[in-house]
Coordinates of C-alpha atoms in Angstrom, one line a residue:
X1 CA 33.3 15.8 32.2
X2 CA 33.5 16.5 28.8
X3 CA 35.7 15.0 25.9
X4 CA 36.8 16.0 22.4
X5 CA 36.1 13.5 19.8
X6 CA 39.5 12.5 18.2
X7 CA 40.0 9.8 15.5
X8 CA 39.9 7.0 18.0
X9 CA 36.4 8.1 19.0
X10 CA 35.6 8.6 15.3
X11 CA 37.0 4.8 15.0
X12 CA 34.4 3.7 17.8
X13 CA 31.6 5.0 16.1
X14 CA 32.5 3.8 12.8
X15 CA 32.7 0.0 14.5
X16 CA 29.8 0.6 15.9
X17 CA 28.1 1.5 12.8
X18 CA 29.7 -1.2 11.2
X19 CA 28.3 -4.3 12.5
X20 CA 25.3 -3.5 11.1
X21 CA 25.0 -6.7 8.8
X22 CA 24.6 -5.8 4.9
X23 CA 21.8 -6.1 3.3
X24 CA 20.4 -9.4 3.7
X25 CA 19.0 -8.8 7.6
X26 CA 15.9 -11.3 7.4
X27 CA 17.2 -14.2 7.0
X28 CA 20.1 -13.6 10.1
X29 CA 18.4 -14.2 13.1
X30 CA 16.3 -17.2 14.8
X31 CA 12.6 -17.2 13.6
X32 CA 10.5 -15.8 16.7
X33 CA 7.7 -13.1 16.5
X34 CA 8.3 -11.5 19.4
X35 CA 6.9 -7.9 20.2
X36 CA 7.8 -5.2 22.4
X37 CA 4.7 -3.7 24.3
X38 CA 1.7 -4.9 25.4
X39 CA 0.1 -7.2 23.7
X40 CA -3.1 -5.1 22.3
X41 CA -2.2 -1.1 22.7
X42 CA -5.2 0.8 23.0
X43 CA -4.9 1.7 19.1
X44 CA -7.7 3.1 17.4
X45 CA -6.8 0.3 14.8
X46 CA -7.9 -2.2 17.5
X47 CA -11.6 -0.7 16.7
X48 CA -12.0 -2.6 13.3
X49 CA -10.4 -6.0 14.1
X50 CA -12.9 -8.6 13.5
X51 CA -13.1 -11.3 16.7
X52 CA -13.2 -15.0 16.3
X53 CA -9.4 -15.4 14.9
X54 CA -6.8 -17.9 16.5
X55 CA -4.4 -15.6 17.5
X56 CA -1.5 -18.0 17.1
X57 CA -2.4 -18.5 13.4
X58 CA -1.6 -14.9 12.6
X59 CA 0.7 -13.0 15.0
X60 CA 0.5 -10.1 12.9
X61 CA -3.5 -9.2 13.6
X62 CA -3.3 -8.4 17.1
X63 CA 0.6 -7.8 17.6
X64 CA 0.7 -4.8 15.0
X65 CA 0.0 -2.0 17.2
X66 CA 2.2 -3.2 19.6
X67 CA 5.0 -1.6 17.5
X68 CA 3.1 1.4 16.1
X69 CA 2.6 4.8 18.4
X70 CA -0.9 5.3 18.8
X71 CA -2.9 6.0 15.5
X72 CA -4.3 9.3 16.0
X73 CA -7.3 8.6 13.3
X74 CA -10.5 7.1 14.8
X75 CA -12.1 5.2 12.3
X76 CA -16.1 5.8 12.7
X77 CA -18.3 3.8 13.9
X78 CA -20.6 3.8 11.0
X79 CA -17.5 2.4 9.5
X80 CA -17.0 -0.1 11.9
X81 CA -20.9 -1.1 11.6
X82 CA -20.3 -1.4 7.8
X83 CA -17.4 -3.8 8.5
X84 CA -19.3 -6.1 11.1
X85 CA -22.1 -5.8 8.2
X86 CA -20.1 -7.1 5.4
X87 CA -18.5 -9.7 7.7
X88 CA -22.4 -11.3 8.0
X89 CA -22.3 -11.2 4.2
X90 CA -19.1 -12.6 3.5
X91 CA -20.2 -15.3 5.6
X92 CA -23.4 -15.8 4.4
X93 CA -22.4 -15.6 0.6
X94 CA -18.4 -16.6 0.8
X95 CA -17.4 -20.0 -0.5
X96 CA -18.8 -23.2 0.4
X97 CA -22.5 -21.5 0.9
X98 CA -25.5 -22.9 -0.7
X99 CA -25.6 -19.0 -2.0
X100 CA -22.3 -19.3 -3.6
X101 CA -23.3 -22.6 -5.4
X102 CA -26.1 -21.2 -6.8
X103 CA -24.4 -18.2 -7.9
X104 CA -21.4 -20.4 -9.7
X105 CA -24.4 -22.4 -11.3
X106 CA -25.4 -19.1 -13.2
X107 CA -22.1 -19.1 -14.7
X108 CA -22.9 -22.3 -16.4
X109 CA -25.8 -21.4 -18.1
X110 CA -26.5 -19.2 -20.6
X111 CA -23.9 -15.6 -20.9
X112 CA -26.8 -13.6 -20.9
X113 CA -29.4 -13.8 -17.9
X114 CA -32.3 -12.0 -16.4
X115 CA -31.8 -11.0 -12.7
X116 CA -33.6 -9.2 -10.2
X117 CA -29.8 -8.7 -8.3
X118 CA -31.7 -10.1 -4.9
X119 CA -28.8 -12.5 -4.5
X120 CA -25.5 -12.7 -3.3
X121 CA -22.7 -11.1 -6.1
X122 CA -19.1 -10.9 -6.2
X123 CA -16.0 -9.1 -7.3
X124 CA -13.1 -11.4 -8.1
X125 CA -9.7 -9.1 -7.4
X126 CA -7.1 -10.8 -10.2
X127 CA -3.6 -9.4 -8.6
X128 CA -1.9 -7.2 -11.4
X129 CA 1.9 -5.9 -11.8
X130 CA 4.0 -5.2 -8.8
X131 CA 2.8 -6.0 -5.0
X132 CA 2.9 -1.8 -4.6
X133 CA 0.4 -2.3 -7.2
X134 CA -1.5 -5.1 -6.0
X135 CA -2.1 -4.0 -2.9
X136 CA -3.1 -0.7 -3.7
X137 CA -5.9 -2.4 -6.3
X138 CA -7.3 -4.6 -3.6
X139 CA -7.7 -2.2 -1.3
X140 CA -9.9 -0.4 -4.1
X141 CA -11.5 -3.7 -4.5
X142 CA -12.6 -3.9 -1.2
X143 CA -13.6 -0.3 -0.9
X144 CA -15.9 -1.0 -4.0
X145 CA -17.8 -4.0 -2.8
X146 CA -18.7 -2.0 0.6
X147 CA -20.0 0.6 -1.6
X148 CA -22.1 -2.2 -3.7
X149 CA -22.5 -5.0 -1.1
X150 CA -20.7 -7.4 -3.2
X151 CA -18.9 -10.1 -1.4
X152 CA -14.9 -9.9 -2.6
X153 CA -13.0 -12.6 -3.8
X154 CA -9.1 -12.6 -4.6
X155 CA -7.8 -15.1 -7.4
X156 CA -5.0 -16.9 -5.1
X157 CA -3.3 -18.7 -8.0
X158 CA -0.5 -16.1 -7.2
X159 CA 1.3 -16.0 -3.7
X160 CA -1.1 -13.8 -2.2
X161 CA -1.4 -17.0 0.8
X162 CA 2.3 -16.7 1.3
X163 CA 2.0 -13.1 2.1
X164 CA -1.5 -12.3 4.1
X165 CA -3.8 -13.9 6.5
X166 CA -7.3 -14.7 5.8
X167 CA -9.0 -10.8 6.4
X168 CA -12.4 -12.1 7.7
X169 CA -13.8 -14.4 10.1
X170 CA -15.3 -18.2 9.7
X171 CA -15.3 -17.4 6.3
X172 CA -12.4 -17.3 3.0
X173 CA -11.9 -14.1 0.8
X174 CA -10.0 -17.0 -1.6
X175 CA -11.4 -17.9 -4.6
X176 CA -11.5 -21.8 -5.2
X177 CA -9.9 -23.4 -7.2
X178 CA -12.5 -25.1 -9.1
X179 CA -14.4 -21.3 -9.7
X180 CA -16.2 -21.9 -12.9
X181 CA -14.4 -18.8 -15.0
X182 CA -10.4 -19.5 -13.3
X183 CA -9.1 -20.7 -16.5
X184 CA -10.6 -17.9 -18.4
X185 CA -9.3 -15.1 -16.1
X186 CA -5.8 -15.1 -17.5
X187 CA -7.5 -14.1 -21.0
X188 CA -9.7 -11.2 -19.8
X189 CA -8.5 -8.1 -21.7
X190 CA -9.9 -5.2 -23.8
X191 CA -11.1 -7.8 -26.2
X192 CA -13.1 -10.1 -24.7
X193 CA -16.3 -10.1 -25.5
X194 CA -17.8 -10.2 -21.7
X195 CA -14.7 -6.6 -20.9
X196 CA -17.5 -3.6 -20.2
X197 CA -15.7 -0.9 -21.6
X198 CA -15.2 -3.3 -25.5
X199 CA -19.5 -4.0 -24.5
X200 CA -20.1 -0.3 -24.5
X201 CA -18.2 0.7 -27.8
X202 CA -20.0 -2.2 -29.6
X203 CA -23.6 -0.9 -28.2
X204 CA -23.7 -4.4 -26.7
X205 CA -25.3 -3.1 -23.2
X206 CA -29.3 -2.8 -23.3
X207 CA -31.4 -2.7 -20.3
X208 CA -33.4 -6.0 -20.9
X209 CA -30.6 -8.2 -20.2
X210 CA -28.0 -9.0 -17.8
X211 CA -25.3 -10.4 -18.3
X212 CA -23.9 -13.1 -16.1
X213 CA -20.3 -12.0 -15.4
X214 CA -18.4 -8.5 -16.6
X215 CA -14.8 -8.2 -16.7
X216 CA -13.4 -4.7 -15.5
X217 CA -10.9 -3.2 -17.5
X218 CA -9.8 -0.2 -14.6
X219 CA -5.3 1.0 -15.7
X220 CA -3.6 3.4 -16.5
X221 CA -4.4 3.5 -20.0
X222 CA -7.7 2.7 -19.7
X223 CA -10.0 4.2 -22.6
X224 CA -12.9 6.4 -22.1
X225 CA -15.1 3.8 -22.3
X226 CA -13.7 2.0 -19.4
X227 CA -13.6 4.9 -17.7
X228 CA -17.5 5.6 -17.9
X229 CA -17.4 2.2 -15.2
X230 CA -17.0 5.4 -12.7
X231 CA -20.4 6.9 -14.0
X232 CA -23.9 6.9 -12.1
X233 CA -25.8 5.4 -14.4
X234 CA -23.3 2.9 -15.4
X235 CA -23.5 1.1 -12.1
X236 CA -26.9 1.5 -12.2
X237 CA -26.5 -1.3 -14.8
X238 CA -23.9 -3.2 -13.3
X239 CA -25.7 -3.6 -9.7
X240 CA -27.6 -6.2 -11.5
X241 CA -24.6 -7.8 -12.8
X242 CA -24.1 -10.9 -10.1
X243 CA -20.2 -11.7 -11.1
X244 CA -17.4 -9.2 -12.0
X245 CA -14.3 -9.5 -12.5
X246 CA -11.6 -6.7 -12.2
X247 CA -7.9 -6.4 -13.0
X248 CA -6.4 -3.1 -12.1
X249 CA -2.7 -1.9 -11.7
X250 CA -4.2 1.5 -10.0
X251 CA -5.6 2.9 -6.4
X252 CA -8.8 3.9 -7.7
X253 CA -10.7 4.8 -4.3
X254 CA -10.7 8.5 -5.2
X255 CA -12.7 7.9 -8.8
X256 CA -15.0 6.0 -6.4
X257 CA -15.7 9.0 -4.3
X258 CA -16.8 11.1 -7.6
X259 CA -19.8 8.9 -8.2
X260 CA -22.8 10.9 -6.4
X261 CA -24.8 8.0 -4.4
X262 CA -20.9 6.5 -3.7
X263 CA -19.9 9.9 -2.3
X264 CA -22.9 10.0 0.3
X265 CA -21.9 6.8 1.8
X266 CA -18.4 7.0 1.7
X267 CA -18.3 10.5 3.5
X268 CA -20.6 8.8 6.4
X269 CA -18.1 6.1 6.6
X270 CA -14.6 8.4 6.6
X271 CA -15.3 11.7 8.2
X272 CA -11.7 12.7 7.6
X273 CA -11.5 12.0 4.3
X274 CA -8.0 11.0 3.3
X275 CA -8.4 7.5 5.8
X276 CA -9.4 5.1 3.5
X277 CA -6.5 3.6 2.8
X278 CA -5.1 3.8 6.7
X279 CA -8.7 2.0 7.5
X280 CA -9.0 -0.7 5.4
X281 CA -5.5 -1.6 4.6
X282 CA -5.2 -2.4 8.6
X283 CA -8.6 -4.2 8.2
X284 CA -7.7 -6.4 5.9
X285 CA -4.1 -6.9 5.4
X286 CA -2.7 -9.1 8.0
X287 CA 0.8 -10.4 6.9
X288 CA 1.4 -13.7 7.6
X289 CA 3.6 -15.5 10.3
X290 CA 6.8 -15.8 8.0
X291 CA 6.6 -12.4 6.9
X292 CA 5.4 -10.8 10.4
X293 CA 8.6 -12.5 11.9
X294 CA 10.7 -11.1 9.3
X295 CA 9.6 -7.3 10.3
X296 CA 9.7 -8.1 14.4
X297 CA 13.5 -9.4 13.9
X298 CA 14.3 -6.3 12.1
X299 CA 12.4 -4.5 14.2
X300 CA 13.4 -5.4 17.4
X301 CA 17.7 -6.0 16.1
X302 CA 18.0 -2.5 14.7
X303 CA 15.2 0.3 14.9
X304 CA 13.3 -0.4 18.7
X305 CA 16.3 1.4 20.5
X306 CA 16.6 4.5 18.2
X307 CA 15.3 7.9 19.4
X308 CA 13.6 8.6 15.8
X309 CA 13.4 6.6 12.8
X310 CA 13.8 8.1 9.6
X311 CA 12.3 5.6 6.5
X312 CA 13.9 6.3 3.0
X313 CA 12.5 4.6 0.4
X314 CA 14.5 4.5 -3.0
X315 CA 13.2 3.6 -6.2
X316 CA 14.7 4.7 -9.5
X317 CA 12.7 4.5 -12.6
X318 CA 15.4 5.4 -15.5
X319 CA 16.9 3.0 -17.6
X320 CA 19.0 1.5 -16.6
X321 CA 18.7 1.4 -13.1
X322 CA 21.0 1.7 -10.5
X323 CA 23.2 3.9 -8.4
X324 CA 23.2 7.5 -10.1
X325 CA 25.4 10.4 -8.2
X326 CA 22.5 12.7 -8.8
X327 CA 20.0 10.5 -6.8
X328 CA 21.9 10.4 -4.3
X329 CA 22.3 14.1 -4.3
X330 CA 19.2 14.6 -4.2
X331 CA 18.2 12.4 -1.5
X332 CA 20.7 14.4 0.9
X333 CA 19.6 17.8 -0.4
X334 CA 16.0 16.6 1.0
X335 CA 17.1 15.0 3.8
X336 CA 19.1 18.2 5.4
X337 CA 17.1 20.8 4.0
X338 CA 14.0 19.1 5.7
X339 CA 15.8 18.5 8.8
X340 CA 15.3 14.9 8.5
X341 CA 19.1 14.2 8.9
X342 CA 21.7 16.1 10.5
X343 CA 24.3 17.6 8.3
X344 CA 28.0 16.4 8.8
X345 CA 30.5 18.4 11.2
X346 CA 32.8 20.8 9.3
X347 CA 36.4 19.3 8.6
X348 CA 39.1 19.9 11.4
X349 CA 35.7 21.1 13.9
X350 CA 36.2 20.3 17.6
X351 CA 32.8 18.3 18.0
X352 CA 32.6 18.2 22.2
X353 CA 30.1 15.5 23.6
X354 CA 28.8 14.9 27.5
X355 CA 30.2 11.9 28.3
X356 CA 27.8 11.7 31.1
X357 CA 25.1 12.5 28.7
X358 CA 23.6 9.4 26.2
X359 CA 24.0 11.0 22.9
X360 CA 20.4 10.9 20.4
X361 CA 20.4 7.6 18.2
X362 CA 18.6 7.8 14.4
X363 CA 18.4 5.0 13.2
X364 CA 17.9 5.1 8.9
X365 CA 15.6 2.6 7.2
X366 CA 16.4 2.1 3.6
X367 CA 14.5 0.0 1.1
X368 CA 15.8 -0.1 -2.3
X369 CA 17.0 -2.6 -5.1
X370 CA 20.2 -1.2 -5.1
X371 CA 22.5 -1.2 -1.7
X372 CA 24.7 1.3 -3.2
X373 CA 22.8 4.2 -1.7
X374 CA 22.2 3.2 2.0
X375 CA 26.6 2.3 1.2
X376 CA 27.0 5.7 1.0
X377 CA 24.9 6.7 4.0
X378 CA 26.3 4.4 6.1
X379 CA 30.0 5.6 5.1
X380 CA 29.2 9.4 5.3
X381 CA 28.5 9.1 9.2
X382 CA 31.4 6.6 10.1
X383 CA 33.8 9.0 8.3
X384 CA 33.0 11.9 10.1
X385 CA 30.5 13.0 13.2
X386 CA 26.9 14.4 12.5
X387 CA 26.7 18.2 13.6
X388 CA 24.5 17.8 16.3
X389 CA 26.1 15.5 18.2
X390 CA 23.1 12.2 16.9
X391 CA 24.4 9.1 16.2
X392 CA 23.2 8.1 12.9
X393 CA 23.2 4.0 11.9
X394 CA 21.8 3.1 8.9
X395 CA 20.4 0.0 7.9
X396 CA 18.9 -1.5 4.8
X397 CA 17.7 -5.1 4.8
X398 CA 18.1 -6.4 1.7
X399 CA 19.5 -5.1 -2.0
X400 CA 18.0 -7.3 -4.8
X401 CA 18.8 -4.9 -7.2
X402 CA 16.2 -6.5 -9.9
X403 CA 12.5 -7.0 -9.2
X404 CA 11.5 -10.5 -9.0
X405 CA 7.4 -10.2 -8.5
X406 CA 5.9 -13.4 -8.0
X407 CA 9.0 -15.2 -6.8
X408 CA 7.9 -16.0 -3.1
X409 CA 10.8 -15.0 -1.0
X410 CA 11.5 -11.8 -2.7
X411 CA 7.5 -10.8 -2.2
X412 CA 7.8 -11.9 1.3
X413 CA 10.5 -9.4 1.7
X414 CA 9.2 -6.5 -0.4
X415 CA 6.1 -7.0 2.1
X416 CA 8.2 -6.6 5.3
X417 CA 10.0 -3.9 4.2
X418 CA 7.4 -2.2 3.3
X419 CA 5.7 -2.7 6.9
X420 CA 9.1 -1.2 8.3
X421 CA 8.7 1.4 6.5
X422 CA 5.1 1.9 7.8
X423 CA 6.3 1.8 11.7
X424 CA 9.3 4.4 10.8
X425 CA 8.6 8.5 12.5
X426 CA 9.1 10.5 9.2
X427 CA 9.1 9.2 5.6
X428 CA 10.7 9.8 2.3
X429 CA 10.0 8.5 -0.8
X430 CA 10.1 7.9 -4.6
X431 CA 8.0 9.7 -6.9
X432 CA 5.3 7.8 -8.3
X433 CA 6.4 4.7 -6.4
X434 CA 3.4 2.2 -5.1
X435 CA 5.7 0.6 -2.7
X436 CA 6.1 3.7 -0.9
X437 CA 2.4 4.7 -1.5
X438 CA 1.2 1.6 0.8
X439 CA 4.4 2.5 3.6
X440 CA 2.5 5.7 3.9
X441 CA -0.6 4.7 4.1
X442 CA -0.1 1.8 6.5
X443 CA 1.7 4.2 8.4
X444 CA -0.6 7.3 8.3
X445 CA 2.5 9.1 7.0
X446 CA 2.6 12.2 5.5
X447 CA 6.1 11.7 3.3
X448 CA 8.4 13.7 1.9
X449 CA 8.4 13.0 -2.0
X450 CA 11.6 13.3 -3.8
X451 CA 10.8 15.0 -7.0
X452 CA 11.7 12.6 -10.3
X453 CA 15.1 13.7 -11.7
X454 CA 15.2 14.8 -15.4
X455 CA 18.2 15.5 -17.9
X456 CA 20.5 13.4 -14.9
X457 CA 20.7 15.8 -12.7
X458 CA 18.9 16.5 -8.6
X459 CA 15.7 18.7 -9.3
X460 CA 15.7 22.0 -7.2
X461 CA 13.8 21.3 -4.5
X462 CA 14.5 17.9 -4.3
X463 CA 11.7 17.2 -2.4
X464 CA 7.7 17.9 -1.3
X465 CA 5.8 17.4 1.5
X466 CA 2.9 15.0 0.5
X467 CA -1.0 16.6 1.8
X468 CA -2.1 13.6 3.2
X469 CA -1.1 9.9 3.8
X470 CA -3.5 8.3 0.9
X471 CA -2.1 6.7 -1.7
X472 CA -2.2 9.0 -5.6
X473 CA -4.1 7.4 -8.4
X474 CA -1.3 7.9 -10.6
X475 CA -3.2 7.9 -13.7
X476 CA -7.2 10.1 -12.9
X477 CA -9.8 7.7 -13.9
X478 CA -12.1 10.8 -14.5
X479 CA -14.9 10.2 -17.1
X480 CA -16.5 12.9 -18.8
X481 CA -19.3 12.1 -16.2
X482 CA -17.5 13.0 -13.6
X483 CA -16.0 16.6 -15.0
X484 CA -18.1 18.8 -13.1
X485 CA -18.1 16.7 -9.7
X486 CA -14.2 17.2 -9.4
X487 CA -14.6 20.8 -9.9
X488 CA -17.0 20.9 -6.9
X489 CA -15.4 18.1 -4.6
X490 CA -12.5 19.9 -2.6
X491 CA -11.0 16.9 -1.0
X492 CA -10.1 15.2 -4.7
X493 CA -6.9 16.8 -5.5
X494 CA -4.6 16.7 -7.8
X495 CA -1.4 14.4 -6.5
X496 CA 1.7 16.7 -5.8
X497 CA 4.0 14.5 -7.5
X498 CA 1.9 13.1 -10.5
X499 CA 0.0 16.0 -12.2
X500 CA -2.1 13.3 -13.9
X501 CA -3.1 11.9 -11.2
X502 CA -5.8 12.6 -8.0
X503 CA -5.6 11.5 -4.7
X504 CA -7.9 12.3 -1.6
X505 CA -7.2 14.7 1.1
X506 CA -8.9 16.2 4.0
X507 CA -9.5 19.3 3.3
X508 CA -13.0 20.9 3.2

């Protein structure tokens, strides 16, 4: 049997679509972290979870690839190996080891120390800017003390408790409290007289001596001699170096991968190149019960019974911000051109559906400060029937409209949506937007990027495909060092979006 959709079946959709709450989903429903699936899927992810957890304490560690599909990237085993490894370290050198207390005794001597570097040493991670941004720097972090078997520790004056579970097992990444150097670390800048890239420019680096701490300058403005942190025989020096302590606002894995003896190990540990962030971000990012409950609620409400789930991720940079006509016309130039949503039905077209036949569901993710865009959406398929016959409902979960970084709730959120993101089937998002960076990477997403708008008006194409799922270092850290080794290391590119910036790929 087949019927013609009139206005009353026009009507039906529209209330169907409308009792999708407005933007403020996370807080609707009965805390409870349930999960659809087993369980533990047989995820490749599954490979690098470390063992010795309670399970209760953090839903999130075992229960994320219940919602994924299958990861199609392996991660090696020498990769694997290297986590166990640094597991043994952490544990062995983490706080509240006679190894730690010796090396926080250094700190109270003399600055300047000889050292053999036969002991345990550290990175402190001090979170910077936005959590996009945050996340995407500790991940670097990380990445650099496997390269340098220094044990990582994360300043946790911020809300970084509130947000993730501890990464690694009978041990704590978190720096205490009582840390020797805490109430300097809000003062490290370019002027301090322990920042490496200020020692070099004053000629106050010799080879005799060792300092006991360095602070790392590593942004977006960084100056050359910052930069020359990225250079071989820079980190010959800082090996030595027991403490340092880094502040970035950047994903600065690739610059890693253009220092020669880094380069060796990191290609044994990620065959396919452009997994490092996919890896360790599902190593070591474990969201906590509150938030993990907030993405299972809005997971399991509004996006487990769609067919395909599209993720759009909206940030606008201009100023001010807010709703602009030309965003939103060029987010549904992408969106149909790329066949990611179906196109409207012509005015006054007979749209026939099989009755008898359950018609496709998208369902349409949208994270953004302002609601006004996923208003739009939402109004554009009530009003009139997609041309393919799909059911589109579109949901956003909250609309802030102003960011509010380091207010709890409002992180909490950001996080979850940004794990939503992660779980969606295809991706678009913002230029030059961290938030989306992470979605893509947690995902092992290959987004569409929507092109930043100049002069006000929807840039032709709107959109591009990204080359791989890892994150762009929006700003190249490239020393003069390293000028030759991007020339000859095809799988540093150039970012597609950000023509100052690099990101990895895997191409060979």
């Amino acid at each position: 049997m087949k019927l013609t959709i009139t206005f009353a079946t026009c009507l039906v959709l529209s209330m169907v679509l409308l009792v999708l709450p407005s933007h403020n989903i996370f807080n609707d429903h009965k805390s409870h972290l349930t999960t659809t699936g087993n369980k533990l899927s047989n995820s490749f992810q599954n490979l690098l979870l470390a063992t010795g957890f309670d399970e209760e304490s953090c839903m999130s560690r075992y229960h994320q690839s219940s919602l994924r599909k299958p990861s199609p990237y392996k991660p090696s085993t020498n990769l694997v190996s290297k986590l166990r490894s640094y597991e043994m370290l952490h544990k062995r050198c983490g706080p509240g080891t006679k190894a730690y207390e010796r090396a926080t005794k250094q700190l109270g001597k003399n600055n300047v120390i000889n050292s053999s570097g036969d002991d345990c040493q550290y990175v402190v991670w001090a979170p910077m800017f936005g959590l996009g941004n945050r996340i995407l720097s500790m991940v670097s972090v990380f990445t650099y003390a496997l390269m340098t078997d220094r044990v990582m520790l994360v300043d946790q004056r911020n809300d970084i408790t509130d947000l993730f579970c501890e990464p690694f097992p009978g041990t704590s990444c978190l720096l205490p409290s009582d840390f020797p150097l805490t109430n300097q670390i809000d003062s490290f800048n370019r002027t301090h007289s322990h920042c490496y890239g200020t020692m070099l420019k004053n000629h106050a680096v010799n080879s005799t001596t060792r300092p006991s701490y360095l602070y790392i300058d590593i942004f977006h403005d960084s100056r050359d001699h910052d930069k020359r942190f990225f250079c071989e025989e820079n980190q010959a020096f800082i090996k030595n170096v027991p403490w340092l302590v880094v502040k970035s606002n950047l994903y600065y894995a690739p610059s890693l991968w253009l220092i020669p003896s880094f380069q060796t190990k990191l290609m044994k540990l990620f065959p396919e190149r452009d997994t490092v962030f996919h890896h360790l971000s599902h190593y070591l990012l474990h969201p906590t019960n509150e938030v993990w409950g907030m993405v299972t609620r809005s997971y399991n409400a509004y996006l487990s019974r769609a067919d395909e789930v599209l993720g759009l991720q909206i940030r606008v940079f201009s100023t001010p911000s807010g709703y602009f006509q030309h965003v939103m016309d060029q987010i549904l130039s992408c969106t149909q051109r790329e066949k990611l949503l179906p196109e409207l039905a012509s005015n006054g077209s007979q749209q026939v559906m099989n009755i008898t036949k359950t018609p496709k569901l998208k369902a349409v993710l949208v994270t953004s400060l302002h609601p006004e865009y996923s208003d739009e959406l939402k109004n554009m398929f009530m009003e009139r029937p997609s041309s393919t016959g799909e059911i589109v409902e579109v949901y956003q979960p909250s609309g802030e409209r102003v960011q509010q970084t380091d207010k709890k709730v409002h992180d909490q959120k950001a996080l979850a949506e940004i794990y939503l993101l992660s779980l969606t089937d295809k991706l678009v998002t913002s230029t030059r937007s961290t938030f989306g960076y992470v979605a893509q990477g947690l995902g092992g997403l290959k987004p569409w990027i929507l092109y930043e708008p100049r002069h006000q008006k929807a840039p032709d194409p709107p959109c591009v495909r990204a080359m791989s799922m890892e994150p762009c270092s929006l700003k190249a850290l490239v020393s003069a060092c390293q000028a030759e080794t991007i020339k000859t290391t095809p799988f540093v590119k150039y970012c597609e979006d950000r023509i100052t910036g690099i990101k990895l790929v895997d191409e060979l």
